[in-house]
PDB file of N, CA and C in Angstrom:
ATOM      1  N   UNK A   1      18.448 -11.538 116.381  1.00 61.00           N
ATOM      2  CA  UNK A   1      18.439 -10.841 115.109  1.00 61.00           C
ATOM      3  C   UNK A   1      17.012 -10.387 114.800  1.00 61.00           C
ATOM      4  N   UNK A   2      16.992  -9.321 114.190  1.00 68.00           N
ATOM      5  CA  UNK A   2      15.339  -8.410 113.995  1.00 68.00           C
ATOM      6  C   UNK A   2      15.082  -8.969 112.565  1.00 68.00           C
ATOM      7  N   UNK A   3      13.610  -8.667 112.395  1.00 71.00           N
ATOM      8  CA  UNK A   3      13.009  -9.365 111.214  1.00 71.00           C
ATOM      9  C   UNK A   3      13.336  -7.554 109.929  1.00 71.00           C
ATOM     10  N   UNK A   4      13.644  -8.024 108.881  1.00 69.00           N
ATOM     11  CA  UNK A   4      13.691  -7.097 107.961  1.00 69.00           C
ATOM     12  C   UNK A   4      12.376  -6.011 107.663  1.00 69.00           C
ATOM     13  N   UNK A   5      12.598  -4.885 107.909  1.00 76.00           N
ATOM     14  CA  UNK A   5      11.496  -4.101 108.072  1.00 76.00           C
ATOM     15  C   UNK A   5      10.545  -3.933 106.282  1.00 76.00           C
ATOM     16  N   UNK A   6      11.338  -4.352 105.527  1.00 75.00           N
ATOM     17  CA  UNK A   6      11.024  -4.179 103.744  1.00 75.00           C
ATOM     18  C   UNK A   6      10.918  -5.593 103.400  1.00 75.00           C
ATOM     19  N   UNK A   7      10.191  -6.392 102.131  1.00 70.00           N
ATOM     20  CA  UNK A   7      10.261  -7.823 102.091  1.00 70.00           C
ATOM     21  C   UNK A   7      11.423  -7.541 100.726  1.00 70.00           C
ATOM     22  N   UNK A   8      11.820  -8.185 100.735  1.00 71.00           N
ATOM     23  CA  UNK A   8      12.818  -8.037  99.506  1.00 71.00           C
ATOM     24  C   UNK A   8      12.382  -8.303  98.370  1.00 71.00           C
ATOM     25  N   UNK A   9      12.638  -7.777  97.041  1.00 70.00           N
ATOM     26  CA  UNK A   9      12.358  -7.917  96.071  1.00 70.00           C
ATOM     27  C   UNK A   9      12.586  -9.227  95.516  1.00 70.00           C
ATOM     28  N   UNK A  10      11.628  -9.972  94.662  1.00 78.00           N
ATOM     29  CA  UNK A  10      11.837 -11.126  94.096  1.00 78.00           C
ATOM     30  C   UNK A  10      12.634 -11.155  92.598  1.00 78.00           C
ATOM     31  N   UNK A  11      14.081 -11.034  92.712  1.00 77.00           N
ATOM     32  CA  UNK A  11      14.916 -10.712  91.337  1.00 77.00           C
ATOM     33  C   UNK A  11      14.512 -11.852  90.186  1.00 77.00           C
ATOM     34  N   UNK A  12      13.850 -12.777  90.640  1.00 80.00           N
ATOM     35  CA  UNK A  12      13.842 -13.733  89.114  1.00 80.00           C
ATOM     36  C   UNK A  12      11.827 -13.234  88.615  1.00 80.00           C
ATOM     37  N   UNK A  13      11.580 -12.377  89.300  1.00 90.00           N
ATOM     38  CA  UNK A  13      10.654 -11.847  88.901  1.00 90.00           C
ATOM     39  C   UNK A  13      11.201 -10.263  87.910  1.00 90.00           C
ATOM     40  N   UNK A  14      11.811  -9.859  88.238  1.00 91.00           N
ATOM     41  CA  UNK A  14      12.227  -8.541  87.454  1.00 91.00           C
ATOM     42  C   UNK A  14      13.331  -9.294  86.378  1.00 91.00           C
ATOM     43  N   UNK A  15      13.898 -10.013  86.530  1.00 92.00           N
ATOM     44  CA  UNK A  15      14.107 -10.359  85.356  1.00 92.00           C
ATOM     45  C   UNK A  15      13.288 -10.746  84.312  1.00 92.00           C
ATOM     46  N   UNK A  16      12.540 -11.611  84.780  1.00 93.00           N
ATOM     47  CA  UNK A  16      11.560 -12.208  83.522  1.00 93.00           C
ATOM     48  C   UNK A  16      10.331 -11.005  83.266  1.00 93.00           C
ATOM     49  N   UNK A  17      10.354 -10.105  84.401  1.00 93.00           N
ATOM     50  CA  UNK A  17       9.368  -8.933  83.335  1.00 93.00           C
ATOM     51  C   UNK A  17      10.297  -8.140  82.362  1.00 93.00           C
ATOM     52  N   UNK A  18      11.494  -8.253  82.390  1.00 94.00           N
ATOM     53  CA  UNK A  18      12.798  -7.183  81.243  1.00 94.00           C
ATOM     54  C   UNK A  18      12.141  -8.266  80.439  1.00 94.00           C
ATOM     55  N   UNK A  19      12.374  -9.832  80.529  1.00 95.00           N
ATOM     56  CA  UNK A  19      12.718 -10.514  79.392  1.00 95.00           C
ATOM     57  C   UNK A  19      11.475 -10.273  78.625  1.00 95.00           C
ATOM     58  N   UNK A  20      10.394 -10.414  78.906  1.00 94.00           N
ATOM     59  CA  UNK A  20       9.166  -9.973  78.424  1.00 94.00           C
ATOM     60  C   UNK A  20       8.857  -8.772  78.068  1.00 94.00           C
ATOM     61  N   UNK A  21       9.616  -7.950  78.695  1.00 95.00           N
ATOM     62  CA  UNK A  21       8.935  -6.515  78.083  1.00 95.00           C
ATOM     63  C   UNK A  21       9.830  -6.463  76.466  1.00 95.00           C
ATOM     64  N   UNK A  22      11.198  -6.754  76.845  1.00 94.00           N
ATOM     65  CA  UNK A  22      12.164  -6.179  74.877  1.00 94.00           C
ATOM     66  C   UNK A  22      12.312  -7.626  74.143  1.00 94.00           C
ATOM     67  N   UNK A  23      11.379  -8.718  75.056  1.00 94.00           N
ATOM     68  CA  UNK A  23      10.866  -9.803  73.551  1.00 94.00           C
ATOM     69  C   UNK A  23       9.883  -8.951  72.936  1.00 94.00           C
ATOM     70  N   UNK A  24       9.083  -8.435  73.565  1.00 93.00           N
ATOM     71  CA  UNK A  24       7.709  -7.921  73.208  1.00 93.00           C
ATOM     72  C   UNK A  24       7.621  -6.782  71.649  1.00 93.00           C
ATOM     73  N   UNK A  25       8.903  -6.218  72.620  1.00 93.00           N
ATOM     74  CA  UNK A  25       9.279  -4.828  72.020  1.00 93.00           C
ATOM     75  C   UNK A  25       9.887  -5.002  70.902  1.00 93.00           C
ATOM     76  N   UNK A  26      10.606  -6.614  70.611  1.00 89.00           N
ATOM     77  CA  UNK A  26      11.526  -7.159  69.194  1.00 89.00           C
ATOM     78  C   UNK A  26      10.571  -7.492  68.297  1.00 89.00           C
ATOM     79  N   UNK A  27       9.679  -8.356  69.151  1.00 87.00           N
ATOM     80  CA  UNK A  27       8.758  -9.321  68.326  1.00 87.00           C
ATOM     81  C   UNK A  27       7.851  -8.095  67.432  1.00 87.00           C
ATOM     82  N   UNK A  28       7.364  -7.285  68.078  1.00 88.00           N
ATOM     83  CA  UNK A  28       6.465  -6.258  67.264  1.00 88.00           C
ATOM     84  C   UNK A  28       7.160  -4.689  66.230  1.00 88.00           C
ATOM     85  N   UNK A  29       8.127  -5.555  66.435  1.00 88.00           N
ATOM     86  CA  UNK A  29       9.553  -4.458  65.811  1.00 88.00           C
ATOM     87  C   UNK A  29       9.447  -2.818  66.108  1.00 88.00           C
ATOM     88  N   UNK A  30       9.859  -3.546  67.496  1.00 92.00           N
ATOM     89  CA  UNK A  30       9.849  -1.564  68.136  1.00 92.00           C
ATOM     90  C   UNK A  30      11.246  -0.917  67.592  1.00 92.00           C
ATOM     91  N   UNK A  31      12.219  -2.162  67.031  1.00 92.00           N
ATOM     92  CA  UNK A  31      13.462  -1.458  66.844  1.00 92.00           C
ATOM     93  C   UNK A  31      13.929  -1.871  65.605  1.00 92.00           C
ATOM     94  N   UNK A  32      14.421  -1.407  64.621  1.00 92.00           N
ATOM     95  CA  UNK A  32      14.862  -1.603  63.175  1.00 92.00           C
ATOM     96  C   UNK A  32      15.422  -2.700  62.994  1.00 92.00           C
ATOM     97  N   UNK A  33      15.608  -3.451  61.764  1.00 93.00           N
ATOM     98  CA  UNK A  33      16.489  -4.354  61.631  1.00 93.00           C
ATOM     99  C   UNK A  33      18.244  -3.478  61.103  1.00 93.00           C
ATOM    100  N   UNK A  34      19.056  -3.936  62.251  1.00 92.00           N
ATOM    101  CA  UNK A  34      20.336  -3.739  61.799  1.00 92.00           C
ATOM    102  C   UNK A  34      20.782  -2.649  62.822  1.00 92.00           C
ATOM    103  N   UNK A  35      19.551  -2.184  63.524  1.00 94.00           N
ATOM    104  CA  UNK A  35      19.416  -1.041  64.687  1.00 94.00           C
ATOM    105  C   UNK A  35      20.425  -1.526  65.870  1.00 94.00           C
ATOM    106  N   UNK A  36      21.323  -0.921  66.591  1.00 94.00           N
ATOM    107  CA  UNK A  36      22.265  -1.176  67.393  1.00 94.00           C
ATOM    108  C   UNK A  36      21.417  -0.606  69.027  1.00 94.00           C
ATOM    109  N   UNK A  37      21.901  -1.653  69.922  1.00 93.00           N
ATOM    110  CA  UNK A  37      21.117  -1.031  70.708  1.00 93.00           C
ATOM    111  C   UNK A  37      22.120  -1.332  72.027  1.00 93.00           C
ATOM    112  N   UNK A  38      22.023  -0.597  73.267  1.00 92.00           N
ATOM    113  CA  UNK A  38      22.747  -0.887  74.410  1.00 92.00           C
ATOM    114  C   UNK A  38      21.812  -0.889  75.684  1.00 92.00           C
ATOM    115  N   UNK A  39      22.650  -1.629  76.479  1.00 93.00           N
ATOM    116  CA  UNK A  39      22.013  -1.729  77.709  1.00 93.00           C
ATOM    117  C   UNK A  39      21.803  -1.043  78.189  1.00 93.00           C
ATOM    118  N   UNK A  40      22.640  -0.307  78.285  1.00 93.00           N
ATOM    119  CA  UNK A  40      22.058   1.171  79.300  1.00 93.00           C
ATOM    120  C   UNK A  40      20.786   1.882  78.656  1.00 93.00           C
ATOM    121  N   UNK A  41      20.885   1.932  77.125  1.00 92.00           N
ATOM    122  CA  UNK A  41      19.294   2.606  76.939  1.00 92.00           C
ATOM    123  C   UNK A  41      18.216   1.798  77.363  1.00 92.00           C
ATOM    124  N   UNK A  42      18.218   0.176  76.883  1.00 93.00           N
ATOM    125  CA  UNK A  42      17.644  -0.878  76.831  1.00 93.00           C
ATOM    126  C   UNK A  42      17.051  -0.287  78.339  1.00 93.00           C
ATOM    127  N   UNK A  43      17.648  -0.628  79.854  1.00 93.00           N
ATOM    128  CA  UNK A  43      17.390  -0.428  80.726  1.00 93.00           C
ATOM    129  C   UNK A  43      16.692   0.939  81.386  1.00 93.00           C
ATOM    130  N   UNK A  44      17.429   1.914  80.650  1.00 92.00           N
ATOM    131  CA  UNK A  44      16.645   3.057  81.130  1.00 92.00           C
ATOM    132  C   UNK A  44      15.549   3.366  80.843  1.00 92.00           C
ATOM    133  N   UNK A  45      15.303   2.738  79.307  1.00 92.00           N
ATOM    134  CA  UNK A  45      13.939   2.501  78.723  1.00 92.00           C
ATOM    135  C   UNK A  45      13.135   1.631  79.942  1.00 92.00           C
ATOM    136  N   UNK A  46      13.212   0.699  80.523  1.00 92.00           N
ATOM    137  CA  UNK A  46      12.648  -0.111  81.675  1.00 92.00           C
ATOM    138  C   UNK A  46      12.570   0.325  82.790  1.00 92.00           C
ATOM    139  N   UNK A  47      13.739   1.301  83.054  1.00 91.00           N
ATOM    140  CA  UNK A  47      13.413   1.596  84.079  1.00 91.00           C
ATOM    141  C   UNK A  47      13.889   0.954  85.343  1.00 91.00           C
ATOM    142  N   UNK A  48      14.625  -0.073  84.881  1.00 90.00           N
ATOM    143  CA  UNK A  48      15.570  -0.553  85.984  1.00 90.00           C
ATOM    144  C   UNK A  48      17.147  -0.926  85.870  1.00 90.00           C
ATOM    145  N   UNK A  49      17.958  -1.759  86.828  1.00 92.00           N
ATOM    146  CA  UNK A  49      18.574  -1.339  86.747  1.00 92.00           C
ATOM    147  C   UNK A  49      19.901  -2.424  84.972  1.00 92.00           C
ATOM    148  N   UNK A  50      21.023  -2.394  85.034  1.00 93.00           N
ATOM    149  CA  UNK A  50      21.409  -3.380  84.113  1.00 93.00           C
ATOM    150  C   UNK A  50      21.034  -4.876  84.055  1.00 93.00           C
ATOM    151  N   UNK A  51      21.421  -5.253  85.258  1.00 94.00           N
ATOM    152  CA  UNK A  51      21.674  -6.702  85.486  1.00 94.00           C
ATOM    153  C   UNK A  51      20.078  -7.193  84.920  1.00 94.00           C
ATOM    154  N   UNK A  52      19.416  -6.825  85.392  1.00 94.00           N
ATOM    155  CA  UNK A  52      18.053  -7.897  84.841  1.00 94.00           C
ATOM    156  C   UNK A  52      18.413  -7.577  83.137  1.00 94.00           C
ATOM    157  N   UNK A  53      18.275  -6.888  82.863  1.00 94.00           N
ATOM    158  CA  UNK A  53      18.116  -6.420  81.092  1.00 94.00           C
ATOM    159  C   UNK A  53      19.616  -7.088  80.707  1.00 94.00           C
ATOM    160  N   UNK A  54      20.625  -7.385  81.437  1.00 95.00           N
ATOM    161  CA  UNK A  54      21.814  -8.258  80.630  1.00 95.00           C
ATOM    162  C   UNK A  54      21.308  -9.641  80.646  1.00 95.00           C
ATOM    163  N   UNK A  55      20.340  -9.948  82.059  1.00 95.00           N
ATOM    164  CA  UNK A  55      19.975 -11.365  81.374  1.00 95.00           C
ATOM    165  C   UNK A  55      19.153 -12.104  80.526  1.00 95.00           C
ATOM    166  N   UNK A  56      18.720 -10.730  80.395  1.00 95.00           N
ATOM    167  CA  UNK A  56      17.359 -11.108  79.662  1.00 95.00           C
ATOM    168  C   UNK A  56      17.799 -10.829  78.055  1.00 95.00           C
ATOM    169  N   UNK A  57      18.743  -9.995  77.616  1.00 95.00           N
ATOM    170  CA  UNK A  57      19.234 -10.054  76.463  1.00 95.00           C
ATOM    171  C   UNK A  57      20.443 -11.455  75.974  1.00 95.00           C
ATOM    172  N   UNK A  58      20.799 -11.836  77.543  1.00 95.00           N
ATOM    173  CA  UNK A  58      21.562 -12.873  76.959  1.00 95.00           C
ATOM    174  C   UNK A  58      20.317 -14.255  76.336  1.00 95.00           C
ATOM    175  N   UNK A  59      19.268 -14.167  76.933  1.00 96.00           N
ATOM    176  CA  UNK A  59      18.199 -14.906  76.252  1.00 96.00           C
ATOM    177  C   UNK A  59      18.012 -14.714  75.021  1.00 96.00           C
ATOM    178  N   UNK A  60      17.885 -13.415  74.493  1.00 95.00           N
ATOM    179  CA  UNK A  60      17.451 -12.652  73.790  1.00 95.00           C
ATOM    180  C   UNK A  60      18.641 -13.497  72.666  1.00 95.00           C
ATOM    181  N   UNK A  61      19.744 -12.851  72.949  1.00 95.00           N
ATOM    182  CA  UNK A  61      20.471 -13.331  71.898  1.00 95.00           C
ATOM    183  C   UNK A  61      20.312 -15.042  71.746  1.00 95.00           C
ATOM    184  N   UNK A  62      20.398 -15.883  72.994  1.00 96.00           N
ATOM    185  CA  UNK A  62      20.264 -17.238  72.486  1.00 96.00           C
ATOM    186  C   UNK A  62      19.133 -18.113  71.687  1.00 96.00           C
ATOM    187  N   UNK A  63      18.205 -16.812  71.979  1.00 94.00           N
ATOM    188  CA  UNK A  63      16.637 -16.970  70.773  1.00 94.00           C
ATOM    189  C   UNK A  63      16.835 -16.125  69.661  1.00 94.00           C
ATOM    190  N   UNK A  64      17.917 -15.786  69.046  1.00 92.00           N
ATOM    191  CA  UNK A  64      18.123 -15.126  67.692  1.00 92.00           C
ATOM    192  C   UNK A  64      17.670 -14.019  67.570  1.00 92.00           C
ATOM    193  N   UNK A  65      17.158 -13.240  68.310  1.00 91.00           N
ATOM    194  CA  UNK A  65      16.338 -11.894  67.953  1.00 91.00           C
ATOM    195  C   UNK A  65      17.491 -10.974  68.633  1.00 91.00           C
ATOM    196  N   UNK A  66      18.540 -10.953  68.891  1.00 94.00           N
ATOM    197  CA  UNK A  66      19.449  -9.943  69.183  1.00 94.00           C
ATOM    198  C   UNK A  66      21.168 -10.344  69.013  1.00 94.00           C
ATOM    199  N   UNK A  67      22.284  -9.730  68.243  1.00 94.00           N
ATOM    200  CA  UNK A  67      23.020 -10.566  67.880  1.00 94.00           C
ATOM    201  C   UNK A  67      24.225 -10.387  68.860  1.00 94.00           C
ATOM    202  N   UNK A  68      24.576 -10.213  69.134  1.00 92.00           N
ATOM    203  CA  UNK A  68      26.270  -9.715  70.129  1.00 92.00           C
ATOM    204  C   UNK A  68      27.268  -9.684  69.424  1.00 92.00           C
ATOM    205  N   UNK A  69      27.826  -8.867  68.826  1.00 88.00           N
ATOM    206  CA  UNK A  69      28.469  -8.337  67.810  1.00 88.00           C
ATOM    207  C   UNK A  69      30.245  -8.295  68.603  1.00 88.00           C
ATOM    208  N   UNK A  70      31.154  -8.542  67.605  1.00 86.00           N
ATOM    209  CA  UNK A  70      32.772  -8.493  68.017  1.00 86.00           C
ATOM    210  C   UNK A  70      32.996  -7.506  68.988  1.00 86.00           C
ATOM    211  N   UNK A  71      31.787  -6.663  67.974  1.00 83.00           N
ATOM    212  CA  UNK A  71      32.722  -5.299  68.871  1.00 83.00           C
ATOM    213  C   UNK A  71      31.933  -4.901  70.390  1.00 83.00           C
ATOM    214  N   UNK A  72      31.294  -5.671  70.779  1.00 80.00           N
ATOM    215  CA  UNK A  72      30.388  -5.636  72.023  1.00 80.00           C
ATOM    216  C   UNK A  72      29.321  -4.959  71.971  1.00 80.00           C
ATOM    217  N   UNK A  73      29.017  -4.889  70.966  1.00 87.00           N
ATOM    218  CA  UNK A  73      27.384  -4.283  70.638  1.00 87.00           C
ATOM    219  C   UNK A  73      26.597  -5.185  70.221  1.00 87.00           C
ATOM    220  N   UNK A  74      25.039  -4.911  70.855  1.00 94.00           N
ATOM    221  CA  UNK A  74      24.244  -5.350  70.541  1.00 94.00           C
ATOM    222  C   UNK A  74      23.252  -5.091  69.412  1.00 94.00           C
ATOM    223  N   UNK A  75      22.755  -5.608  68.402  1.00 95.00           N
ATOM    224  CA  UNK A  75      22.261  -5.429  66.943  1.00 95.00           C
ATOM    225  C   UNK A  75      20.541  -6.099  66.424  1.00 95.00           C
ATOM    226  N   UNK A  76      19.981  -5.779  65.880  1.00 94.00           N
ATOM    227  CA  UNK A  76      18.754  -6.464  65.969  1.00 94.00           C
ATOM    228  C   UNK A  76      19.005  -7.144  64.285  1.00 94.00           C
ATOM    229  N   UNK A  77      19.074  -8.145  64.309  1.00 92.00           N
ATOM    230  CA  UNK A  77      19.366  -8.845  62.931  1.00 92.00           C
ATOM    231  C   UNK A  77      18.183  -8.456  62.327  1.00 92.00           C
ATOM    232  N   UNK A  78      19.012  -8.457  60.493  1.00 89.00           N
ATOM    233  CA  UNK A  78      18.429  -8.449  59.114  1.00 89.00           C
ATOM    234  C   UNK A  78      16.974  -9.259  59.559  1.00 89.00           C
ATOM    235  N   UNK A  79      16.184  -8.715  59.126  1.00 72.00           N
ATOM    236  CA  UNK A  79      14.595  -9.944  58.956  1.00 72.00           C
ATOM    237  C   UNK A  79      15.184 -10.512  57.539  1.00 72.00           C
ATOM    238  N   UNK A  80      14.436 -12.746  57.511  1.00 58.00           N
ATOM    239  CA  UNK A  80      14.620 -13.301  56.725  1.00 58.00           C
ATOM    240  C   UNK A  80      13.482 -12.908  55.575  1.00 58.00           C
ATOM    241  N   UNK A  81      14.151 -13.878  54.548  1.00 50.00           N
ATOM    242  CA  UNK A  81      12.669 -13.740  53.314  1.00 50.00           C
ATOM    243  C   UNK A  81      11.530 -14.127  53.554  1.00 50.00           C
ATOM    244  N   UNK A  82      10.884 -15.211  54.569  1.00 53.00           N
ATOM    245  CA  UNK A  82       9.721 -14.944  55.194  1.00 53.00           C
ATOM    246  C   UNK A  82       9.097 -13.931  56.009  1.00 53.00           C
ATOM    247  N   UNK A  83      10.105 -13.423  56.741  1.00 48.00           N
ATOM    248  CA  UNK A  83       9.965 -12.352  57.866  1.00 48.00           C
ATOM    249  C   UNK A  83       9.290 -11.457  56.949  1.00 48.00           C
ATOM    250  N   UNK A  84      10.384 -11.122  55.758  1.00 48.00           N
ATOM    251  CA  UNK A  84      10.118  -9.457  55.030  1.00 48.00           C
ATOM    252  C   UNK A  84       8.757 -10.336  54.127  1.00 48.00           C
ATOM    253  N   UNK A  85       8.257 -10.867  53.550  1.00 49.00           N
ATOM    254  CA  UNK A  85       7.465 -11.659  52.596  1.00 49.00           C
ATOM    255  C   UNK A  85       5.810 -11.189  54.103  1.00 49.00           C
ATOM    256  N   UNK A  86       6.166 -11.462  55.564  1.00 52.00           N
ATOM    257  CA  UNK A  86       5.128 -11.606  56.447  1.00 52.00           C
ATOM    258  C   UNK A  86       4.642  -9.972  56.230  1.00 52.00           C
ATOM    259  N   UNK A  87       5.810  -9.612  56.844  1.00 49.00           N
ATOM    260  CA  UNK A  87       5.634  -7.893  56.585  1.00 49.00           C
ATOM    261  C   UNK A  87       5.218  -6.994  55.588  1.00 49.00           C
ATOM    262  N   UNK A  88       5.729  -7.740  54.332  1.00 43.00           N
ATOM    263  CA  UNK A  88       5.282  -6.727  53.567  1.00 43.00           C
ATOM    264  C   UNK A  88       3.615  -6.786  53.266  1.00 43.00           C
ATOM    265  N   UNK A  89       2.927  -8.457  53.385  1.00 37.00           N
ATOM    266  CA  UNK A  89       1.881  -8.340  53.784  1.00 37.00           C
ATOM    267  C   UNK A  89       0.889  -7.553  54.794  1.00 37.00           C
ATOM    268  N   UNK A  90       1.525  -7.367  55.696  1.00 40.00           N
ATOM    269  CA  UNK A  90       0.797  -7.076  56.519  1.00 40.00           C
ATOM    270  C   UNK A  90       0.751  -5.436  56.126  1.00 40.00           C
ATOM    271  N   UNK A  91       1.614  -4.829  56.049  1.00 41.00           N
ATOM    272  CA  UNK A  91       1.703  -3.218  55.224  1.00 41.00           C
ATOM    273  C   UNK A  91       0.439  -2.971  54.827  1.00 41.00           C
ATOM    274  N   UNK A  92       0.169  -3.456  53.596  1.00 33.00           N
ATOM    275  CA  UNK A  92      -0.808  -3.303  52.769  1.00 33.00           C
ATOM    276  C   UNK A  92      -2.127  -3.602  53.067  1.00 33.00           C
ATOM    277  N   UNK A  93      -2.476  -3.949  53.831  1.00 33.00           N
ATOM    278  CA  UNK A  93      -3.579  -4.073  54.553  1.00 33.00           C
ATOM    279  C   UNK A  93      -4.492  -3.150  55.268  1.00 33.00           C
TER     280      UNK A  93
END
């Protein structure tokens, strides 16, 4: 058997750069609260393909910053009264 002419990509590396890039992108509120969002943009925005960006949103949702909705959409939850209390500070500045 011949040795693979390409080294293969390391997939738990492209996952954890999705998961890092649309924590990044939540945490600094690249996307509205209440804003609906899908994978396929999510991903095309990245630039790769679904599967890393589904796992990295299933994180996403199990750290509260993305909700999974009945109807199979994904949603960026209401900010709390600290959240909006942080923000509106920071506005005015």
């Amino acid at each position: 058997m011949s040795q693979p002419k390409i080294a293969r990509i390391d997939q738990s590396k492209l996952r954890e750069s999705a998961y890092e890039a649309l924590h990044e992108a939540f945490t600094r509120g690249a996307f509205a609260p209440g804003e609906t969002v899908s994978l396929r943009t999510l991903a095309d925005q990245l630039g790769t393909s679904m599967t890393p960006v589904r796992e990295a949103v299933r994180r996403l949702v199990a750290e509260g910053a993305l909700v999974d909705t009945p109807s199979r959409t994904l949603e960026v939850p209401p900010l709390t009264q600290p959240e909006c209390a942080n923000s509106n500070r920071h506005a005015w500045r």
